[in-house]
Coordinates of C-alpha atoms in Angstrom, one line a residue:
X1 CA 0.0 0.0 0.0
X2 CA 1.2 3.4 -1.1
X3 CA 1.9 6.2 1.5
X4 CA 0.7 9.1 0.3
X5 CA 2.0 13.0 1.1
X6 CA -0.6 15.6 2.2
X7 CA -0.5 16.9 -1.0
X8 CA -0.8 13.6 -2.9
X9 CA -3.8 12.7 -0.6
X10 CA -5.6 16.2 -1.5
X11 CA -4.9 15.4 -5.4
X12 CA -6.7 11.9 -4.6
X13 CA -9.7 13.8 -3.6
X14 CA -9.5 16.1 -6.0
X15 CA -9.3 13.2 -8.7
X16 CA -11.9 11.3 -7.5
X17 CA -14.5 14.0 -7.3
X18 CA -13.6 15.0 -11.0
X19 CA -13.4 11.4 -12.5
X20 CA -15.8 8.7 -10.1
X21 CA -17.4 12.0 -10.3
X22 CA -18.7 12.3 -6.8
X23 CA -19.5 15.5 -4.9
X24 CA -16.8 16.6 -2.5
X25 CA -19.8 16.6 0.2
X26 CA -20.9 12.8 -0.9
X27 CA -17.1 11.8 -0.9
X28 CA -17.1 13.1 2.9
X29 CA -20.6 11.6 3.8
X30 CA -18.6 8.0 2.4
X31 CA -16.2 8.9 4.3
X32 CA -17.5 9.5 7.5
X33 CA -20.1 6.5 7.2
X34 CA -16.8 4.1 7.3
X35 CA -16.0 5.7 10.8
X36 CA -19.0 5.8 12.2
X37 CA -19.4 1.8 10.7
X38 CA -16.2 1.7 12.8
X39 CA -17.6 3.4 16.2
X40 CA -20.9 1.4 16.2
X41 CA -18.8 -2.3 15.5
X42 CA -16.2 -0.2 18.9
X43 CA -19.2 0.7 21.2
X44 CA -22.2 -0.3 22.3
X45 CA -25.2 2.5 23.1
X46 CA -24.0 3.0 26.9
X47 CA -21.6 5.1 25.6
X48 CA -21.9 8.6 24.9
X49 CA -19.8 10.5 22.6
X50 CA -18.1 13.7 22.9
X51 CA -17.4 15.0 19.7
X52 CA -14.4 18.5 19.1
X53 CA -14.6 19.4 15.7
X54 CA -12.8 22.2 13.5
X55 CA -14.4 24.3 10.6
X56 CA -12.4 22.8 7.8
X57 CA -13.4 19.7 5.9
X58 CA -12.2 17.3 9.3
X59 CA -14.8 19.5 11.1
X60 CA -16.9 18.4 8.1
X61 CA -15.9 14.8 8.5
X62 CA -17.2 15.6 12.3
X63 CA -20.6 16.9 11.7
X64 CA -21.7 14.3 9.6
X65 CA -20.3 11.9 11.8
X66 CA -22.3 13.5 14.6
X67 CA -25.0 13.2 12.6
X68 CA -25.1 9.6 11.6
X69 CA -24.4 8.4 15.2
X70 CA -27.5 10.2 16.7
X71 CA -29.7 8.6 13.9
X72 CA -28.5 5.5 15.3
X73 CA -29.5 5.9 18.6
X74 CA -25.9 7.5 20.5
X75 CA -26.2 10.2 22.9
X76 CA -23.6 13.0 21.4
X77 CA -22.2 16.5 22.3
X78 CA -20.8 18.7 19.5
X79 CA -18.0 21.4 20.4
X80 CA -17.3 23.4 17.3
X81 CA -14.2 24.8 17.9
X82 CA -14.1 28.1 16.2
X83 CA -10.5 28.9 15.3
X84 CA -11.8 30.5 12.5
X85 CA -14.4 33.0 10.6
X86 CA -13.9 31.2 7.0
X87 CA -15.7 27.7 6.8
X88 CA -14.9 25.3 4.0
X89 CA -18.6 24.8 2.0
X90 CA -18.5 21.0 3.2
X91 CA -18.7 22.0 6.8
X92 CA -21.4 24.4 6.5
X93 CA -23.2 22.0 4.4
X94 CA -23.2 19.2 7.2
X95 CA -23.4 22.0 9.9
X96 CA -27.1 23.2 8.4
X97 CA -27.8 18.9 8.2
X98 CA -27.3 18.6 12.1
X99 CA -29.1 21.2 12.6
X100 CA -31.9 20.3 11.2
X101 CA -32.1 17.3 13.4
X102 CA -31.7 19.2 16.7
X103 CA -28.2 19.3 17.2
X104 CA -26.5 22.9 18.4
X105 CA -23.1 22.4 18.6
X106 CA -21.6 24.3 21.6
X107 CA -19.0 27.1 20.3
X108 CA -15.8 27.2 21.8
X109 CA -14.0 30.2 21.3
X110 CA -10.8 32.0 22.4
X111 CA -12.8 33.7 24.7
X112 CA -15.0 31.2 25.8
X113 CA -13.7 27.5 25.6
X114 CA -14.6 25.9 28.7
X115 CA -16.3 22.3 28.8
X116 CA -16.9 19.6 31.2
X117 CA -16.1 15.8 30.2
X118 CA -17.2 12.8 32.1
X119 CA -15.0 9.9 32.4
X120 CA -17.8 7.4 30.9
X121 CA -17.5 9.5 27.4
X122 CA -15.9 8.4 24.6
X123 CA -14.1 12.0 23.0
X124 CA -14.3 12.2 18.9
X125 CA -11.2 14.5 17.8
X126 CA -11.8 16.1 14.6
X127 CA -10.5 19.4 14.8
X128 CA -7.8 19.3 12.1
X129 CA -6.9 16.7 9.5
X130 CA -3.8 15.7 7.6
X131 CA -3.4 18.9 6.0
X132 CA -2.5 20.7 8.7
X133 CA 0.8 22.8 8.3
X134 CA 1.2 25.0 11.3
X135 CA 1.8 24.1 15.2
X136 CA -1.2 24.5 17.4
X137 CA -1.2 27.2 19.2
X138 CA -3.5 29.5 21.8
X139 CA -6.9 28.5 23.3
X140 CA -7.1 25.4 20.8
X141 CA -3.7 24.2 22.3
X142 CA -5.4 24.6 25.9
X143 CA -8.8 22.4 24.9
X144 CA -6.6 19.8 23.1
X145 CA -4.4 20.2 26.8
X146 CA -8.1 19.6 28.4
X147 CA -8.9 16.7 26.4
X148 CA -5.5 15.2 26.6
X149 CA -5.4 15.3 30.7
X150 CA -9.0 13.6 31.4
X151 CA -9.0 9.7 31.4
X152 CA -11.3 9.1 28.1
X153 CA -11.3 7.3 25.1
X154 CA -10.2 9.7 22.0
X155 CA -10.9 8.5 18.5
X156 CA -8.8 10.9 16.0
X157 CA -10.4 10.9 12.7
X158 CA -8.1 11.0 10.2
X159 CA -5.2 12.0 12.0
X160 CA -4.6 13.2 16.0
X161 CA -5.2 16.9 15.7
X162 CA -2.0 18.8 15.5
X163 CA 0.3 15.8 14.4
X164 CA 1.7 16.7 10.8
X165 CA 1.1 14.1 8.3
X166 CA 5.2 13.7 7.3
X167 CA 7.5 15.8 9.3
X168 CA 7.3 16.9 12.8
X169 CA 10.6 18.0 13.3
X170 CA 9.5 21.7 13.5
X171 CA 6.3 20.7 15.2
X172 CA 5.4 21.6 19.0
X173 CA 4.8 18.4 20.0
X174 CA 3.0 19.3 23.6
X175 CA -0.1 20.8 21.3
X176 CA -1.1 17.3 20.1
X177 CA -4.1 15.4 20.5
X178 CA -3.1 11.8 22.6
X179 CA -5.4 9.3 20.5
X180 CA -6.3 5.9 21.3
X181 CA -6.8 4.8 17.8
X182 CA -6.9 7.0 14.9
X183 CA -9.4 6.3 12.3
X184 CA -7.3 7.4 9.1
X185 CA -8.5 7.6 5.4
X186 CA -7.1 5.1 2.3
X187 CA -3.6 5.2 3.3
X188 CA -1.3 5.4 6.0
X189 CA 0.2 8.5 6.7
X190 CA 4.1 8.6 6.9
X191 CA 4.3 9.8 10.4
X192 CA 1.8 7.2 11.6
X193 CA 4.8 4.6 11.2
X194 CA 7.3 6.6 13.5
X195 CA 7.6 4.9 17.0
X196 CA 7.8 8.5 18.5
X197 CA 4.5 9.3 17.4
X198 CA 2.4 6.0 18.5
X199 CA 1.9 8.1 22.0
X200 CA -0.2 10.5 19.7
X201 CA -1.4 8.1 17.4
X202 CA -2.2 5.2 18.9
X203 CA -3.5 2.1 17.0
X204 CA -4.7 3.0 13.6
X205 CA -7.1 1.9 11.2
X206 CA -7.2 2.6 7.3
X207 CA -10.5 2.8 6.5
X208 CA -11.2 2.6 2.3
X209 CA -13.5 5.7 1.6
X210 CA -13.3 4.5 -2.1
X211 CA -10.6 7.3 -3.6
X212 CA -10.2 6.4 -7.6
X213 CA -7.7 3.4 -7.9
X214 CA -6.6 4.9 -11.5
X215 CA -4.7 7.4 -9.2
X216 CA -3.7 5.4 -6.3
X217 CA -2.1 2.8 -9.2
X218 CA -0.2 6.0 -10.9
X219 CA 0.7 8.5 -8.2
X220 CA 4.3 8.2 -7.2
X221 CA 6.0 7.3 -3.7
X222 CA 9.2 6.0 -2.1
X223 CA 7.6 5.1 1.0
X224 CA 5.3 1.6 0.8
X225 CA 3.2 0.2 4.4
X226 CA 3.0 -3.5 3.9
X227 CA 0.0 -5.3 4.7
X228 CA -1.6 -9.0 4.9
X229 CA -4.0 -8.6 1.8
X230 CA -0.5 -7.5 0.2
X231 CA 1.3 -10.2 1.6
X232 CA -0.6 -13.1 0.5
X233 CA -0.9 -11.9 -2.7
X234 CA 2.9 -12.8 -3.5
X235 CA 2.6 -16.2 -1.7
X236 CA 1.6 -18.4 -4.1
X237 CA -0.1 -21.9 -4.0
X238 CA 1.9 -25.0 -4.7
X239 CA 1.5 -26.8 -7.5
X240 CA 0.0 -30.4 -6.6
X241 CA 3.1 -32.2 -8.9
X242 CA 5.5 -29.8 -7.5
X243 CA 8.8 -30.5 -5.1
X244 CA 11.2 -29.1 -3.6
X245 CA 13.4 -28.9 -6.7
X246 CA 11.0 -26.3 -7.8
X247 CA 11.6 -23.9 -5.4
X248 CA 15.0 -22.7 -5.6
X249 CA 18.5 -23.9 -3.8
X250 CA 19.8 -20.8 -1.2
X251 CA 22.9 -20.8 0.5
X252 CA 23.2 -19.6 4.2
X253 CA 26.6 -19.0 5.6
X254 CA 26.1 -18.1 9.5
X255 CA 27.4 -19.2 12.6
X256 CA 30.6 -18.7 14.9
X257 CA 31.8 -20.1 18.2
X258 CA 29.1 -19.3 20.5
X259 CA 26.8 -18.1 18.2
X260 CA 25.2 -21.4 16.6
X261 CA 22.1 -20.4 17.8
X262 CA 21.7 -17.5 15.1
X263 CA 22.4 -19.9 12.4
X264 CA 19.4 -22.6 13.4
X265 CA 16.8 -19.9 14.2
X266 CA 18.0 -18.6 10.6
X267 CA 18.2 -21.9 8.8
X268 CA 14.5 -22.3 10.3
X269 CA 13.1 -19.3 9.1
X270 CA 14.5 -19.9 5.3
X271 CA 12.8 -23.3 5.4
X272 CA 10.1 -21.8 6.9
X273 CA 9.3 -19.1 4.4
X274 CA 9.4 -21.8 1.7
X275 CA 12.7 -22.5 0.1
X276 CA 12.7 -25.8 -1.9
X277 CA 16.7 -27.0 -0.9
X278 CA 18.8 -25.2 1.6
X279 CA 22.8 -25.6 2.2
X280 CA 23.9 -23.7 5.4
X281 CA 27.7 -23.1 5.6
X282 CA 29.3 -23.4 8.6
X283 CA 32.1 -23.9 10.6
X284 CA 33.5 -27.5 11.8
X285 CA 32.2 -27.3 15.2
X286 CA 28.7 -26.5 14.0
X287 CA 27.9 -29.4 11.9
X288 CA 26.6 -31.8 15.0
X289 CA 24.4 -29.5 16.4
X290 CA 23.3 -27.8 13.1
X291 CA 22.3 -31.8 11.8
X292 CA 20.4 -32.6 14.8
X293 CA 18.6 -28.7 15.1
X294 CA 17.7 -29.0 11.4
X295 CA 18.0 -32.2 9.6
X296 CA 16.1 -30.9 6.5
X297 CA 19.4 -28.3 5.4
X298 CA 22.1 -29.8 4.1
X299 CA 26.1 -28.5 5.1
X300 CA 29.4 -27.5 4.2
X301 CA 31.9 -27.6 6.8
X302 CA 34.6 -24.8 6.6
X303 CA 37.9 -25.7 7.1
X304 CA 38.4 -23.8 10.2
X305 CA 36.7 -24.8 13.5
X306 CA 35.1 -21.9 14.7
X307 CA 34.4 -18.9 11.9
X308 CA 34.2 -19.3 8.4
X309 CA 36.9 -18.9 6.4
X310 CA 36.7 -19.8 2.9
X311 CA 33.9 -18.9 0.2
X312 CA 32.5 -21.9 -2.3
X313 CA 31.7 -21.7 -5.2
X314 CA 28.2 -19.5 -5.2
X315 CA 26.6 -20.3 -8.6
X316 CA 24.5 -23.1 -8.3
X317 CA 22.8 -21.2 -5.3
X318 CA 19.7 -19.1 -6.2
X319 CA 19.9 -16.9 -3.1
X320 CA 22.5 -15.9 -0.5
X321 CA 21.7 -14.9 2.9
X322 CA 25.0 -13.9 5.1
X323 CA 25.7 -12.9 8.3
X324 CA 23.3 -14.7 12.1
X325 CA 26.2 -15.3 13.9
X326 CA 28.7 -14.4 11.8
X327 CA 31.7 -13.1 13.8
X328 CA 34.0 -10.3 12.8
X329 CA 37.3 -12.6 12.1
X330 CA 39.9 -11.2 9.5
X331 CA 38.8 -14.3 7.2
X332 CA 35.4 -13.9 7.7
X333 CA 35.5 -10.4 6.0
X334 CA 37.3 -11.4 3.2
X335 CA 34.9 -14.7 3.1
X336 CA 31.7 -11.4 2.8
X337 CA 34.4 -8.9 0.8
X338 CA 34.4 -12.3 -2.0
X339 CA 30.3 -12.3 -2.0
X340 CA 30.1 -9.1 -2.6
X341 CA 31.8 -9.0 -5.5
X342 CA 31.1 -12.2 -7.2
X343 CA 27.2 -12.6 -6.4
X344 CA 25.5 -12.1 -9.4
X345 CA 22.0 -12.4 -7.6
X346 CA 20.6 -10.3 -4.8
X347 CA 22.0 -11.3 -1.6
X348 CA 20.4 -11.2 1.9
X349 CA 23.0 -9.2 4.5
X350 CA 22.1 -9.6 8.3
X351 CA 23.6 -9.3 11.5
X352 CA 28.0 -9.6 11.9
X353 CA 27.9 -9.0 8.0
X354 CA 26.5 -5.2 8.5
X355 CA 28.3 -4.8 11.1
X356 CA 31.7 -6.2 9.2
X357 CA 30.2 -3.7 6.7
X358 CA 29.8 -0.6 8.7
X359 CA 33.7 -1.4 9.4
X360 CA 34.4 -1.2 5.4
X361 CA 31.9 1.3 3.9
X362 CA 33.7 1.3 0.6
X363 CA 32.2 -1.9 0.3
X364 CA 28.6 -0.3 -0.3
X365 CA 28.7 0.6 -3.7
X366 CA 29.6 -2.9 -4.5
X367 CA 26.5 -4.7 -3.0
X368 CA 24.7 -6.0 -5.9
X369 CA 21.4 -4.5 -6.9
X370 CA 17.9 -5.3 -5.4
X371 CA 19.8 -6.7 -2.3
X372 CA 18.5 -6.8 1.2
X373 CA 19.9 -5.3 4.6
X374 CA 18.4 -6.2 8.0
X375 CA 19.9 -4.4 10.3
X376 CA 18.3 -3.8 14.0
X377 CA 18.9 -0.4 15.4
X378 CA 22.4 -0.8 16.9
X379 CA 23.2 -2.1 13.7
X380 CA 21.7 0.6 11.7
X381 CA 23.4 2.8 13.8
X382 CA 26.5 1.6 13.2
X383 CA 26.0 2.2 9.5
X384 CA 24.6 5.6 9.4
X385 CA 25.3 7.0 12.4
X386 CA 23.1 8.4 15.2
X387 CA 19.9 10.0 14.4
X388 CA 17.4 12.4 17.0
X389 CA 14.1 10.9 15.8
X390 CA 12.8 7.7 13.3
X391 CA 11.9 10.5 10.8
X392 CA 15.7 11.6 10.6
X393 CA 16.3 7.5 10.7
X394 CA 14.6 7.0 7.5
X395 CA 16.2 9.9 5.5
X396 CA 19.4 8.1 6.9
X397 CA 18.6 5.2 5.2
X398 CA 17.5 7.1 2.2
X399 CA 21.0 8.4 2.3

C-alpha cells in the first residue's frame, strides 16, 4: 500500500470527485459513514460520545459523523471549535444537516472554551486533518491540553489533531491530540509509522473511503506500508506435482563459536518461508548441532573450527543470505568482501555482515542491486550514524 504526502492525498480527492465524479460533500458523507461503521462495531449504546470538531473539511468529516451516530441511537455532544471565521462549503453544508435534526453544537471560542467531560464518554477529535501545516497554538492548544489530561477514550479521525502528516521536526509536540486509535482515510500516513509518534497516534485503522484506484495505481511514492491482503498476494499456491526442486537452492553462511544459535533460528526461518533446498555453511564445530537442530538443510563444513573462512563456489545457489552469527574474524571479512563481489543475484545481508560492513563502507557501492539489509537499530546505527528521531532514521537510510 502506497503512503501518500498531504499533497498527494488532496490530489486523490481532487481526482476522484472530478473522474468517479462524486461530490466533494458525498465523498465526505462515504467517508464519515466508514468511521462511524467503525464506532458502532467499537461501542455499544451506553456510551456517549463527545465530539471536538474544526471548521475545515475534518470539522466536516465531524458533523456528519455527529449526525449519523444520533440517527443510530448515541447520545452525542458537539464542540465546534471556532478557530476561525472562513468555513470550508462541506462544513457548512453538514453544519445546516445537524441542525436540522436538533443538534447545536456548543462554540468554543478563544474567549469562551470551557467544557466539562465525564469519564464514561468516549471524545471524537476532529478538529484538524492531515493537512495541517502549522503548530497549534492559543486556546485550541489549551482544549486539546483539556482533552488530553482527562481519562477518556479519544478516536482521532483522520489523524490526531495537531500531528503533521510527514514531518514533525519543526512541530510543537505538547499541542497534540493523545489518540487511542486514529481512524485514518485510504492510506497510512508517513508519520503514523514513527515509534515517536504511537503516543499520539495510537493504534490505527485505514479505512477505504473508495478514492479512484486509476490514481492510487499511478501516483508516485518511495515510502510503501506493507499489509496482509498484500502479503498473501505474492505467496503463491503450490502446485499439486511440485517439489522441492521447484523452489530454488539458497545458500546460508552463518554461525561462529558461541553463536550457533543465530544460524538454526536462521536456517529455520529460510525453510520456513518456503525455500525448496537449503545448504547452510558453517564452521566444523557446527555441523553436529546444526544436523540434529535442522535435519532438513544440508552442510558445508569450513575448514576452520570456529568462523568461516573460505567462500564456495556460489553459482549453483539461487539466493544468499549472510551474516546470524557471523563473527567479525579477519577471514570472515574477506569470506563477505568475495560475495560481494562475485554474487550475481541479490543477496540477503544480516547481523556480523552489517556490522563487518559498517567497518568497510567502501564496500557499499559494491552490493549487488535489489539486495536486502536487515539491520536492528544498533546495527543501523553503526552504519549511518546516530539519528534524533525515526523521521531523521529513515532519510538516513534514504541516504
Amino acid at each position: 500500500m502506497k503512503i501518500l504526502t498531504a499533497k498527494q492525498t488532496q490530489d486523490a480527492d481532487a481526482y476522484t470527485i472530478k473522474n468517479e465524479p462524486i461530490k466533494s460533500i458525498d465523498l465526505m458523507e462515504r467517508a464519515s459513514q466508514k468511521c462511524v461503521d467503525w464506532l458502532v462495531n467499537k461501542f455499544d449504546k451506553t456510551v456517549s460520545f463527545n465530539l471536538f470538531c474544526g471548521v475545515g473539511n475534518n470539522g466536516g468529516d465531524g458533523l456528519a459523523i455527529t449526525r449519523m451516530l444520533k440517527q443510530k441511537g448515541y447520545e452525542i455532544i458537539v464542540y465546534c471549535v471556532h478557530f476561525s471565521e472562513k468555513h470550508t462549503p462541506d462544513f457548512d453544508t453538514n453544519l445546516s444537516r445537524i441542525k436540522t435534526i436538533g443538534i447545536n453544537p456548543i462554540l468554543l471560542t478563544e474567549k469562551e472554551h470551557q467544557f466539562i467531560l465525564s469519564q464514561k464518554t468516549v471524545v471524537i477529535d476532529a478538529i484538524f486533518g492531515s493537512g495541517l501545516a502549522r503548530p497549534i497554538d492559543g486556546f485550541v492548544a489549551e482544549i486539546i491540553h483539556k482533552i488530553n489530561n482527562t481519562d477518556v477514550d479519544i478516536i482521532a479521525i483522520d489523524m490526531p489533531s495537531g500531528l503533521f502528516s510527514e514531518s514533525n521536526i519543526n512541530n510543537n509536540l505538547e499541542n497534540i491530540i493523545h489518540a487511542n486509535y486514529t481512524l485514518t482515510f485510504q492510506q497510512p500516513k508517513l508519520t503514523m509509522l514513527f515509534p515517536e509518534n504511537f503516543r499520539f497516534v495510537g493504534e490505527f485503522e485505514i479505512l477505504d473511503i473508495g478514492l479512484h484506484q486509476e490514481f492510487l495505481n499511478n501516483v508516485n511514492t518511495s515510502n510503501y506500508y506493507l499489509t496482509l491482503d498484500f502479503i498473501k498476494s505474492i505467496v503463491h499456491q503450490r502446485k499439486k506435482f511440485s517439489h522441492k526442486g521447484n523452489y530454488g537452492h539458497a545458500l546460508l553462511i552463518a554461525g561462529s563459536e558461541g553463536k550457533m544459535g543465530a544460524e538454526i533460528l536462521s536456517a529455520r526461518a529460510c525453510l520456513r518461508t518456503g525455500v525448496g533446498l537449503l545448504t547452510i555453511l558453517l564452521p566444523k564445530n557446527g555441523l553436529q548441532i546444526m544436523q540434529t537442530a535442522v535435519p532438513e538443510a544440508m552442510c558445508i563444513c569450513d575448514e576452520a573450527d570456529n568462523y568461516i573462512s573460505v567462500l564456495p563456489n556460489i553459482t549453483s545457489f539461487d539466493g544468499v543470505g549472510i551474516g546470524p552469527g557471523l563473527g567479525k574474524e579477519k577471514q570472515t571479512q574477506n569470506v563477505l568482501k568475495l560475495l560481494i563481489q562475485n554474487s550475481t543475484h541479490p543477496i540477503v545481508i544480516d547481523a556480523d555482515a552489517i556490522n563487518i560492513i559498517s567497518e568497510n563502507l567502501t564496500w557499499m557501492p559494491f552490493i549487488p542491486p535489489q539486495s536486502i539489509l536487515t539491520p536492528h537499530p544498533k546495527e543501523f546505527e553503526r552504519l549511518v550514524g546516530k539519528w534524533e528521531n525515526d523521521e531523521e532514521r529513515l532519510e538516513k537510510q534514504k541516504l
